[in-house]
Coordinates of C-alpha atoms and ligand atoms in Angstrom, one line a residue:
M1 CA 167.1 134.1 52.5
C2 CA 170.6 133.3 51.5
G3 CA 173.6 135.3 50.6
I4 CA 175.1 134.8 47.3
I5 CA 178.3 136.3 45.6
G6 CA 180.3 135.9 42.4
Y7 CA 183.6 137.5 41.5
T8 CA 185.7 137.2 38.2
G9 CA 188.7 139.5 37.6
V10 CA 192.4 140.0 38.1
L11 CA 192.6 139.2 41.8
P12 CA 192.5 135.7 43.6
A13 CA 188.9 135.0 44.2
K14 CA 189.0 132.9 47.2
D15 CA 189.4 135.6 49.9
I16 CA 187.2 138.0 48.0
L17 CA 184.3 135.5 48.1
I18 CA 184.8 134.6 51.7
D19 CA 185.1 138.3 52.8
G20 CA 181.9 139.0 50.8
L21 CA 180.1 136.1 52.4
E22 CA 181.0 137.3 55.9
R23 CA 179.3 140.7 55.0
L24 CA 176.3 138.7 53.7
E25 CA 176.1 136.4 56.8
Y26 CA 173.1 138.3 58.3
R27 CA 171.1 136.8 55.4
G28 CA 171.7 133.2 56.6
Y29 CA 174.3 131.2 58.4
D30 CA 173.4 127.5 58.4
S31 CA 176.3 126.7 56.0
A32 CA 178.6 128.4 53.6
G33 CA 180.6 127.4 50.6
I34 CA 182.6 128.6 47.5
A35 CA 183.5 127.3 44.1
L36 CA 186.6 128.2 42.1
L37 CA 187.0 127.8 38.5
E38 CA 190.5 126.9 37.4
D39 CA 191.8 125.3 34.2
N40 CA 188.5 123.6 33.2
N41 CA 188.1 122.3 36.7
I42 CA 185.7 123.4 39.5
I43 CA 187.3 123.4 42.9
L44 CA 184.5 123.1 45.6
K45 CA 184.6 123.8 49.4
K46 CA 181.5 123.8 51.5
K47 CA 180.5 123.0 55.0
T48 CA 177.8 123.5 57.8
G49 CA 178.3 126.4 60.0
K50 CA 179.3 129.8 59.8
V51 CA 181.6 131.6 57.3
A52 CA 184.5 131.6 59.6
G53 CA 184.6 127.9 59.7
L54 CA 184.5 127.9 55.8
R55 CA 187.5 130.3 55.8
E56 CA 189.4 127.8 57.9
A57 CA 188.4 124.8 55.7
A58 CA 189.3 126.6 52.6
G59 CA 192.8 127.3 54.0
D60 CA 194.0 124.2 52.1
I61 CA 192.8 125.5 48.8
K62 CA 196.0 126.7 47.1
S63 CA 194.3 127.9 43.9
D64 CA 194.8 131.5 43.0
S65 CA 191.8 131.4 40.6
A66 CA 190.4 134.7 39.9
C67 CA 187.0 133.4 39.2
G68 CA 184.4 131.9 41.7
I69 CA 181.1 131.9 43.4
G70 CA 180.1 131.8 47.1
H71 CA 177.0 131.2 49.2
T72 CA 175.9 131.4 52.8
R73 CA 172.7 129.4 53.3
W74 CA 169.5 129.9 55.2
A75 CA 167.9 126.4 54.8
T76 CA 164.5 126.1 53.2
H77 CA 164.6 122.7 51.4
G78 CA 166.6 120.0 53.0
G79 CA 168.4 119.9 56.3
V80 CA 171.5 121.8 57.4
T81 CA 174.3 119.4 56.2
D82 CA 177.4 119.6 54.2
I83 CA 175.8 118.0 51.2
N84 CA 172.9 120.4 51.2
A85 CA 175.3 123.4 51.4
H86 CA 175.8 125.4 48.2
P87 CA 177.5 125.6 45.8
H88 CA 175.9 122.6 44.0
K89 CA 177.9 121.0 41.3
C90 CA 176.6 118.6 38.7
G91 CA 178.7 117.6 35.7
Q92 CA 180.0 120.7 34.0
V93 CA 177.8 123.0 36.2
A94 CA 178.4 124.7 39.6
L95 CA 175.9 127.1 40.9
I96 CA 174.5 128.9 44.0
H97 CA 170.9 130.0 44.6
N98 CA 168.8 132.2 46.7
G99 CA 165.1 131.5 46.5
I100 CA 162.6 128.5 46.3
I101 CA 162.1 126.6 43.1
E102 CA 158.4 125.4 43.4
N103 CA 158.4 122.9 40.6
Y104 CA 161.7 121.1 41.4
R105 CA 160.0 117.7 41.9
E106 CA 158.3 117.9 38.5
L107 CA 161.6 118.9 36.9
I108 CA 163.3 115.8 38.4
V109 CA 160.6 113.6 36.8
E110 CA 160.4 115.4 33.6
Y111 CA 164.1 115.4 32.8
G112 CA 165.1 112.2 34.6
L113 CA 167.4 113.9 37.0
N114 CA 167.2 111.6 39.9
E115 CA 170.4 109.7 39.3
K116 CA 172.3 113.1 39.2
L117 CA 171.2 114.1 42.7
V118 CA 172.9 113.7 45.9
S119 CA 171.3 116.5 48.1
E120 CA 167.9 117.3 49.4
T121 CA 167.8 120.6 47.9
D122 CA 165.8 122.3 45.1
T123 CA 168.9 124.1 44.0
E124 CA 170.7 121.0 42.9
V125 CA 167.9 120.2 40.6
V126 CA 168.7 123.4 38.7
A127 CA 172.3 122.5 38.5
A128 CA 171.4 119.1 37.2
L129 CA 168.9 120.6 34.7
L130 CA 171.5 123.0 33.3
D131 CA 174.0 120.2 32.9
K132 CA 171.4 118.2 31.0
L133 CA 170.6 121.2 28.7
Y134 CA 174.2 122.4 28.2
E135 CA 175.7 121.7 24.7
G136 CA 178.5 124.2 24.9
D137 CA 176.5 127.5 25.0
P138 CA 175.8 128.6 28.6
V139 CA 173.4 131.4 27.7
C140 CA 171.3 129.0 25.5
A141 CA 171.2 126.4 28.3
I142 CA 170.2 129.0 30.9
R143 CA 167.5 130.4 28.6
K144 CA 166.0 126.9 28.1
A145 CA 166.2 126.2 31.9
V146 CA 164.8 129.5 33.1
K147 CA 161.7 129.0 31.1
R148 CA 160.9 125.8 33.0
L149 CA 161.7 127.2 36.5
A150 CA 158.7 128.2 38.8
G151 CA 159.4 130.2 41.9
S152 CA 161.9 132.6 43.1
F153 CA 165.6 132.5 42.2
A154 CA 168.8 134.4 42.1
L155 CA 171.4 132.1 40.4
C156 CA 175.1 132.4 39.8
I157 CA 176.4 129.8 37.5
M158 CA 179.8 128.6 36.3
F159 CA 180.5 126.1 33.5
A160 CA 183.7 124.1 33.8
D161 CA 184.8 124.8 30.2
K162 CA 184.2 128.5 30.3
P163 CA 187.1 129.7 32.4
G164 CA 186.8 133.3 33.8
K165 CA 183.1 133.5 33.2
I166 CA 180.2 133.6 35.6
Y167 CA 176.5 133.6 34.5
A168 CA 173.6 134.9 36.3
V169 CA 169.8 135.2 36.2
R170 CA 167.0 136.1 38.8
N171 CA 163.3 136.4 39.4
V172 CA 162.0 138.0 42.5
S173 CA 165.1 137.2 44.7
P174 CA 167.5 140.1 44.9
M175 CA 170.7 140.4 43.1
I176 CA 173.0 143.3 42.1
A177 CA 176.1 143.5 40.0
A178 CA 179.0 146.0 39.4
S179 CA 182.1 146.3 37.3
C180 CA 185.3 147.7 38.6
D181 CA 189.1 147.8 37.8
E182 CA 189.5 144.6 39.6
G183 CA 186.8 142.8 37.6
S184 CA 183.1 142.1 37.8
I185 CA 181.2 141.2 41.0
I186 CA 177.5 140.1 41.7
A187 CA 175.8 139.6 45.0
S188 CA 172.5 139.4 46.8
D189 CA 172.9 143.0 48.0
L190 CA 175.3 145.9 48.3
T191 CA 176.7 144.6 51.5
A192 CA 179.2 142.4 49.5
V193 CA 179.8 144.8 46.6
I194 CA 180.3 148.1 48.2
A195 CA 183.9 147.3 49.1
F196 CA 184.5 147.3 45.3
S197 CA 182.2 149.8 43.9
K198 CA 179.6 152.4 44.9
K199 CA 178.1 152.2 41.4
Y200 CA 176.1 149.2 40.5
F201 CA 172.9 148.0 38.9
V202 CA 170.1 145.9 40.0
V203 CA 170.0 142.7 37.8
P204 CA 166.8 142.9 35.7
E205 CA 164.5 140.0 36.2
Y206 CA 164.7 137.3 33.5
H207 CA 167.8 138.8 31.9
I208 CA 171.0 136.7 31.5
L209 CA 174.3 138.1 32.7
T210 CA 177.7 137.1 31.5
L211 CA 180.4 138.4 33.8
D212 CA 184.1 138.4 33.0
K213 CA 187.1 140.3 34.1
N214 CA 186.5 142.9 31.5
G215 CA 182.8 143.6 32.3
I216 CA 179.2 142.5 32.4
K217 CA 176.9 141.7 29.4
V218 CA 173.2 141.8 30.0
E219 CA 170.9 140.2 27.6
D220 CA 167.0 139.5 27.6
L221 CA 165.7 136.1 26.9
K222 CA 165.6 136.9 23.2
G223 CA 169.3 137.6 23.2
N224 CA 168.9 141.5 22.9
V225 CA 171.8 143.1 24.9
V226 CA 170.4 145.8 27.2
T227 CA 172.1 148.5 29.3
P228 CA 171.0 148.5 32.9
E229 CA 170.5 151.8 34.8
I230 CA 173.7 152.4 36.9
L231 CA 172.9 153.5 40.5
E232 CA 175.2 154.9 43.1
V233 CA 175.1 154.2 46.8
N234 CA 175.5 157.0 49.3
W235 CA 176.3 155.0 52.5
D236 CA 179.2 153.3 53.8
I237 CA 180.2 149.7 54.5
T238 CA 179.1 149.8 58.1
S239 CA 175.5 150.4 57.3
A240 CA 175.8 148.1 54.3
Q241 CA 175.3 145.1 56.6
K242 CA 171.7 146.3 56.9
G243 CA 171.3 146.6 53.2
G244 CA 171.4 150.4 53.3
Y245 CA 168.9 150.7 56.1
P246 CA 169.9 152.5 59.3
H247 CA 168.8 149.6 61.4
Y248 CA 168.1 145.8 60.9
M249 CA 164.5 146.4 62.2
L250 CA 163.7 148.7 59.4
K251 CA 165.2 146.4 56.9
E252 CA 163.3 143.5 58.2
I253 CA 160.1 145.5 58.2
Y254 CA 160.7 146.2 54.4
D255 CA 161.7 142.4 54.0
Q256 CA 158.2 141.5 54.8
P257 CA 156.9 141.4 51.2
E258 CA 159.7 138.9 50.2
A259 CA 159.4 136.9 53.5
L260 CA 155.6 136.5 53.0
R261 CA 156.1 135.4 49.3
N262 CA 158.7 132.9 50.4
T263 CA 156.5 131.6 53.1
V264 CA 153.2 131.4 51.3
T265 CA 154.1 130.6 47.7
P266 CA 155.4 127.1 48.4
R267 CA 152.2 126.1 50.3
V268 CA 149.9 126.8 47.4
K269 CA 149.3 124.2 44.7
D270 CA 146.7 124.7 42.0
G271 CA 145.4 127.6 44.1
L272 CA 144.7 125.5 47.3
P273 CA 146.7 125.3 50.4
Y274 CA 149.3 122.4 50.1
L275 CA 151.4 121.1 53.0
L276 CA 152.5 117.7 51.8
D277 CA 155.9 119.0 50.9
D278 CA 156.2 120.1 54.5
G279 CA 155.5 116.5 55.7
I280 CA 152.1 117.6 57.1
P281 CA 149.4 115.1 56.2
D282 CA 146.0 116.3 55.1
D283 CA 144.4 113.8 57.8
I284 CA 145.6 115.8 60.8
F285 CA 143.3 118.7 59.9
K286 CA 140.3 116.5 60.2
E287 CA 140.9 114.7 63.4
F288 CA 141.3 117.3 66.2
Q289 CA 138.4 118.8 68.2
N290 CA 140.1 121.8 69.5
I291 CA 143.2 123.8 69.1
M292 CA 145.7 125.0 71.7
V293 CA 148.1 127.7 70.7
V294 CA 151.3 128.2 72.9
A295 CA 154.1 130.6 72.4
C296 CA 155.8 133.7 74.0
G297 CA 155.8 137.4 73.2
T298 CA 155.1 138.4 69.5
A299 CA 154.8 134.7 68.5
M300 CA 152.0 134.4 71.0
H301 CA 150.3 137.5 69.5
A302 CA 150.6 136.0 66.1
G303 CA 148.9 132.9 67.4
M304 CA 146.1 135.2 68.7
V305 CA 145.5 136.4 65.3
G306 CA 145.2 133.0 64.1
K307 CA 142.7 132.3 66.8
A308 CA 140.6 135.2 65.7
L309 CA 140.5 134.0 62.1
I310 CA 139.9 130.2 63.0
E311 CA 137.1 130.8 65.5
K312 CA 135.3 133.4 63.2
K313 CA 135.7 131.3 60.0
L314 CA 135.8 127.6 61.2
R315 CA 134.0 127.9 64.6
I316 CA 136.6 125.6 66.2
P317 CA 137.6 126.6 69.7
V318 CA 141.1 127.9 69.9
T319 CA 142.9 128.6 73.3
V320 CA 146.0 130.7 73.4
E321 CA 148.3 130.3 76.2
I322 CA 151.5 132.0 77.2
A323 CA 154.0 129.2 77.3
S324 CA 155.4 130.0 80.8
E325 CA 151.8 129.9 82.2
F326 CA 150.8 126.8 80.3
R327 CA 153.6 124.8 81.8
Y328 CA 152.5 125.2 85.3
K329 CA 148.7 125.1 85.0
D330 CA 148.1 121.3 84.2
P331 CA 146.6 122.2 80.9
I332 CA 143.4 120.6 79.7
I333 CA 144.3 119.1 76.5
D334 CA 144.6 115.5 75.3
E335 CA 144.9 113.5 72.0
K336 CA 141.8 115.3 70.6
T337 CA 143.7 118.6 70.8
L338 CA 146.1 119.9 68.1
T339 CA 148.7 122.1 69.8
I340 CA 150.3 124.7 67.5
V341 CA 153.5 126.1 68.8
L342 CA 155.1 129.2 67.4
S343 CA 158.5 130.4 67.7
Q344 CA 160.9 132.5 65.5
S345 CA 164.1 131.2 67.0
G346 CA 162.7 127.7 67.7
E347 CA 164.9 127.9 71.0
T348 CA 162.7 129.7 73.4
I349 CA 162.9 127.4 76.6
D350 CA 159.4 128.1 77.9
T351 CA 157.9 127.2 74.5
L352 CA 160.0 124.2 74.2
E353 CA 159.0 123.0 77.6
A354 CA 155.3 123.6 76.9
L355 CA 155.7 121.6 73.7
K356 CA 156.9 118.6 75.6
L357 CA 154.1 118.9 78.1
A358 CA 151.6 118.9 75.4
Q359 CA 153.0 115.9 73.9
K360 CA 153.1 114.2 77.3
K361 CA 149.4 114.8 77.5
G362 CA 148.8 113.1 74.1
S363 CA 148.3 116.2 71.9
K364 CA 150.1 116.3 68.6
V365 CA 152.3 119.4 68.2
L366 CA 152.6 121.3 64.9
S367 CA 155.2 124.1 65.3
I368 CA 155.5 127.3 63.2
V369 CA 159.3 128.0 63.3
N370 CA 161.5 130.3 61.4
V371 CA 164.9 128.7 62.1
K372 CA 165.3 125.3 60.2
G373 CA 166.5 122.5 62.4
S374 CA 166.0 124.3 65.7
T375 CA 165.2 122.5 68.9
I376 CA 161.4 123.1 68.8
A377 CA 161.4 122.2 65.1
R378 CA 163.1 118.9 66.0
E379 CA 160.9 118.2 68.9
S380 CA 157.6 118.7 67.1
D381 CA 155.4 116.2 65.4
Y382 CA 155.0 118.5 62.4
V383 CA 156.9 121.6 61.4
L384 CA 155.7 124.4 59.1
Y385 CA 158.8 126.5 58.6
T386 CA 158.4 130.2 57.9
H387 CA 160.9 131.5 55.2
A388 CA 161.5 135.0 56.6
G389 CA 165.2 134.6 56.5
P390 CA 167.3 135.6 59.6
E391 CA 165.7 138.0 61.9
I392 CA 168.4 140.1 63.5
A393 CA 166.6 142.8 65.3
V394 CA 165.5 141.8 68.8
A395 CA 162.0 143.2 68.1
S396 CA 160.3 140.7 65.8
T397 CA 158.6 142.2 62.8
K398 CA 158.8 139.9 59.7
A399 CA 158.8 136.8 61.8
Y400 CA 155.4 137.9 63.1
T401 CA 153.7 138.5 59.8
V402 CA 154.9 135.4 58.4
Q403 CA 153.8 133.4 61.5
V404 CA 150.3 135.1 61.0
A405 CA 150.4 134.0 57.3
A406 CA 151.3 130.4 58.4
M407 CA 148.3 130.3 61.0
Y408 CA 146.2 131.5 58.0
I409 CA 147.5 128.7 55.8
L410 CA 146.6 126.1 58.6
A411 CA 143.1 127.6 59.0
C412 CA 142.4 127.5 55.3
K413 CA 143.7 123.9 55.1
T414 CA 141.6 122.9 58.2
G415 CA 138.5 124.5 56.6
L416 CA 139.1 122.8 53.3
E417 CA 139.7 119.3 54.8
R418 CA 136.5 119.6 56.9
G419 CA 134.3 121.0 54.2
I420 CA 133.8 124.2 56.0
M421 CA 135.4 126.0 53.1
D422 CA 134.7 124.8 49.5
E423 CA 137.4 125.0 46.9
A424 CA 136.3 128.2 45.5
S425 CA 136.3 130.0 48.9
A426 CA 139.7 128.3 49.8
R427 CA 141.2 129.5 46.5
D428 CA 139.9 133.0 47.0
F429 CA 141.4 133.0 50.6
M430 CA 144.8 131.7 49.4
A431 CA 144.8 134.2 46.6
K432 CA 144.3 137.1 49.0
L433 CA 147.0 135.6 51.3
M434 CA 149.4 135.5 48.3
N435 CA 148.7 139.2 48.1
A436 CA 149.7 140.0 51.8
G437 CA 153.2 141.1 50.6
E438 CA 151.6 143.8 48.4
I439 CA 149.3 144.8 51.1
I440 CA 152.4 145.7 53.3
E441 CA 154.2 147.3 50.4
E442 CA 151.3 149.5 49.9
T443 CA 150.9 150.3 53.6
L444 CA 154.6 151.1 54.0
K445 CA 154.0 154.3 51.7
N446 CA 152.7 155.8 55.0
A447 CA 156.2 155.8 56.4
N448 CA 156.7 159.6 56.3
N449 CA 153.4 160.3 58.0
I450 CA 154.1 157.8 60.6
K451 CA 157.5 159.3 61.2
L452 CA 155.8 162.6 61.9
I453 CA 153.4 161.0 64.4
A454 CA 156.3 159.3 66.1
E455 CA 157.8 162.7 66.7
E456 CA 154.6 163.8 68.4
I457 CA 154.4 160.9 70.8
K458 CA 158.0 160.1 71.5
M459 CA 158.2 162.0 74.8
A460 CA 154.8 160.7 76.2
P461 CA 155.1 158.6 79.4
D462 CA 152.3 156.5 78.5
V463 CA 150.7 155.4 75.1
F464 CA 147.4 153.5 74.8
Y465 CA 146.5 151.3 71.9
I466 CA 142.7 150.5 71.6
G467 CA 140.6 148.3 69.3
R468 CA 138.0 145.7 69.3
G469 CA 138.1 142.1 68.0
L470 CA 141.1 141.5 65.6
D471 CA 142.2 145.2 66.2
Y472 CA 142.4 144.5 69.9
T473 CA 144.7 141.6 69.2
M474 CA 146.8 143.9 67.1
S475 CA 146.9 146.3 69.8
L476 CA 148.7 143.7 72.1
E477 CA 151.5 143.4 69.5
A478 CA 151.6 147.2 68.9
S479 CA 152.1 147.9 72.6
L480 CA 154.8 145.3 72.9
K481 CA 156.6 146.7 70.0
L482 CA 156.5 150.2 71.3
K483 CA 157.4 149.2 74.8
E484 CA 160.5 147.0 74.0
I485 CA 162.2 149.5 71.8
S486 CA 161.2 153.0 72.8
Y487 CA 160.8 152.2 76.6
I488 CA 157.5 154.2 76.7
H489 CA 155.1 152.5 78.9
A490 CA 152.4 151.4 76.3
E491 CA 149.1 149.5 77.1
A492 CA 146.7 147.7 74.7
Y493 CA 143.0 147.9 75.8
A494 CA 139.8 146.6 74.5
A495 CA 138.2 149.7 73.3
G496 CA 134.9 148.7 75.1
E497 CA 136.7 148.1 78.2
L498 CA 138.3 151.4 78.8
K499 CA 135.4 153.0 80.5
H500 CA 135.4 150.3 83.2
G501 CA 138.4 152.0 84.9
T502 CA 141.3 152.7 82.7
I503 CA 139.8 155.8 81.1
A504 CA 140.8 157.5 84.3
L505 CA 144.3 157.6 83.0
I506 CA 143.3 159.5 79.8
T507 CA 144.0 163.1 80.3
E508 CA 145.1 166.0 78.2
N509 CA 147.4 164.9 75.3
V510 CA 147.7 161.3 76.4
P511 CA 148.3 159.5 73.1
V512 CA 145.7 156.9 72.2
I513 CA 146.3 155.1 69.0
A514 CA 142.9 153.6 68.0
I515 CA 142.7 150.8 65.5
A516 CA 139.3 150.6 63.7
T517 CA 139.7 148.4 60.6
Q518 CA 136.9 146.0 61.3
E519 CA 133.7 147.0 59.7
D520 CA 131.4 145.1 62.2
V521 CA 132.6 147.1 65.3
Y522 CA 133.7 150.3 63.5
S523 CA 130.9 152.4 64.8
K524 CA 131.5 151.2 68.4
V525 CA 135.1 151.9 68.2
I526 CA 134.4 155.4 66.9
S527 CA 132.3 156.0 70.0
N528 CA 134.9 154.7 72.3
I529 CA 137.4 157.2 70.5
R530 CA 135.0 160.1 71.1
E531 CA 135.0 159.1 74.9
V532 CA 138.8 159.3 75.0
K533 CA 138.7 162.4 72.8
S534 CA 136.4 164.4 75.0
R535 CA 138.9 163.8 77.9
G536 CA 141.7 165.4 75.8
A537 CA 143.5 162.4 74.3
Y538 CA 145.7 162.8 71.3
V539 CA 144.1 160.4 69.0
V540 CA 145.8 158.7 66.0
L541 CA 143.2 156.7 64.0
V542 CA 144.4 153.7 62.1
S543 CA 141.6 152.8 59.5
E544 CA 140.6 152.6 56.0
D545 CA 139.0 156.0 56.2
D546 CA 139.8 158.9 54.0
E547 CA 140.5 162.2 55.6
I548 CA 137.9 162.5 58.6
N549 CA 138.7 166.1 59.5
D550 CA 136.7 166.0 62.8
S551 CA 138.8 167.1 65.9
N552 CA 136.1 165.2 68.1
I553 CA 137.5 161.9 66.6
C554 CA 141.1 162.1 65.8
D555 CA 144.3 164.4 65.6
R556 CA 146.0 162.2 63.1
Q557 CA 145.1 159.4 60.7
I558 CA 147.0 156.6 59.1
K559 CA 145.2 155.2 56.3
I560 CA 145.5 151.4 55.4
P561 CA 144.3 150.0 52.1
H562 CA 140.8 148.7 51.8
L563 CA 140.8 144.9 52.6
E564 CA 138.6 142.1 53.7
G565 CA 138.5 141.6 57.6
E566 CA 141.2 139.4 58.5
F567 CA 143.7 140.6 55.9
T568 CA 143.8 144.0 57.5
A569 CA 146.2 142.2 60.0
F570 CA 149.1 142.6 57.6
A571 CA 148.6 146.2 56.9
T572 CA 147.9 147.1 60.7
A573 CA 151.0 145.2 61.6
A574 CA 153.2 147.3 59.2
V575 CA 151.8 150.6 60.6
L576 CA 152.3 149.5 64.3
Q577 CA 155.8 148.3 63.5
L578 CA 156.7 151.7 61.9
I579 CA 155.2 153.6 64.8
A580 CA 157.5 151.7 67.2
Y581 CA 160.6 151.9 64.9
Y582 CA 160.3 155.6 64.4
T583 CA 159.5 156.5 67.9
S584 CA 162.6 154.5 69.1
A585 CA 164.8 155.8 66.3
S586 CA 163.8 159.5 66.9
K587 CA 164.7 159.1 70.6
G588 CA 168.2 157.9 69.5
L589 CA 167.8 154.6 71.1
D590 CA 169.4 151.2 70.2
V591 CA 166.6 150.1 68.0
D592 CA 168.0 146.7 67.2
K593 CA 169.5 145.7 70.6
P594 CA 167.1 147.3 73.2
R595 CA 168.3 147.2 76.8
N596 CA 167.5 144.1 79.0
L597 CA 166.4 142.0 76.0
A598 CA 167.8 139.1 73.9
K599 CA 166.8 137.7 70.5
S600 CA 166.1 134.3 71.8
V601 CA 165.1 133.7 75.4
T602 CA 166.7 130.4 76.2
V603 CA 166.4 130.8 80.0
E604 CA 163.3 130.4 82.1
Ligands
AGP701 C1 159.4 140.1 70.0 O1 159.5 141.5 69.5 C2 160.3 139.8 71.1 N1 161.6 139.9 70.7 C3 159.8 138.5 71.9 O2 158.5 138.7 72.4 C4 159.8 137.3 71.1 O3 158.6 137.3 70.2 C5 159.5 136.2 72.1 O4 160.7 136.1 73.0 C6 159.5 134.7 71.3 O5 160.6 134.4 70.7 P1 160.5 133.2 69.7 O6 159.5 133.6 68.7 O7 161.9 133.1 69.1 O8 160.1 132.0 70.5

């Protein structure tokens, strides 16, 4: 994700833009830049690093232009460099972008744009396209360009010969706008707008905005002027940093649909898994004999979900190792092993050292990383970046589900390249994976029910998560989430293993959260639930079941949508994240920065 802002009005724009970018910095902080429009000239200042560095660099801009755009970047296409930083300028056009243009390569060829380009980004292609199409009418040029763009975009655009005006258009990527006495402002979210106005509107998709100091015109692609619904925000600037959510963690749980779309969509071409744009050749999926997955914490749990799928669908052996263990056990891997490393931060020292050990033993390393250009990414033979945007809360949520999605993409690609999956089943699989965001959106509608359940378990000294197969794997992540932010001792247990000792701990009202989403073991899990219920447990059943109404089975239910086996992972993840979140929040704990923890563990 990136942060974008535009301002045109009666005040000098430079500091307004930079202040706004500082408030948007949680959306990305690889690089930042501004463009000011003054006397038919576009003044550009952009550089890698945080917004504070841009503010210093912009000190030499003497312009008091009252019209400009600003951007803080979370790199997706192209490295973290000054040239790749936004705004991008091409001829008469300067623009900023949040999203992913999927067909930017085709556009370069179709419109002969190559000579115009200096960066590695998809965004610059849009600027070049607009400059090529521009014949004096910005709205006309934007209308033509938008019809050719595929993917997600929130664009703010200036044309050198249109002083005082900013144009904007979006598809999927968020953008809101507001008019006020000081002029008109547009941004990725309220964080940057609320200082000017508590009244705003959400930019309607595929509508072209023209902003000037007197107001904002909104027209559809046919040129019909529309009046958007004006909304009013009821929270203050401090919570605005979290897009209106009380905690980053909750915001990031709700970010998951967008994060999944941004991660999966660019890896699908003609309905099939496509990784060439990521520099991952098809051949590597044919060569290896076994897979080693190495990571820590939540990243390791995501790898375990990938293992469950790969072994079930592809019958390829997958070993999952905790990085800190892997490093000291003289692992049995060689050139016939593909090592998959997962890391949100790309800086976890145990994972980094495990990566180097795998390479020393001859194994190629493919890493799944969220932070572009991070150390693990740079050290890997291949990198599949997740596009979750910055994850601020220490407890990982959206990074986990996009890591699972990335594992699923690799599994499908392997199955296709080895002929284990035919094209039809690969298309069906990828179509279902493209829908993962909607699965989470649907599941999050359980939030109020989950909040009530959290109130009922929050004072328990111990909580047990049980499940079988994939649901046991999900239990591991669930218990970590609950432990690390609510400080309750939570334990994940294979449901069939309970009776071999641990069931001695199940007494009156001990909460047991039973996950029963896998059809092939459902009845077995239900009988395990009856075992703990008969010992007085307080059972929360997470399943696809409608109301069960049987006190011998469960006290509470959380219903997830009906899904095919492995895709329940996305729904279950959302449920378990919310259980942990609401339990911690209801205890008044520091959800985003729990005690003793750090977002990236760069020490051994
Ligand atoms: C997850 O909620 C934890 N914050 C932690 O387990 C984390 O997943 C682990 O430290 C690995 O971090 P990484 O993904 O940045 O390598």
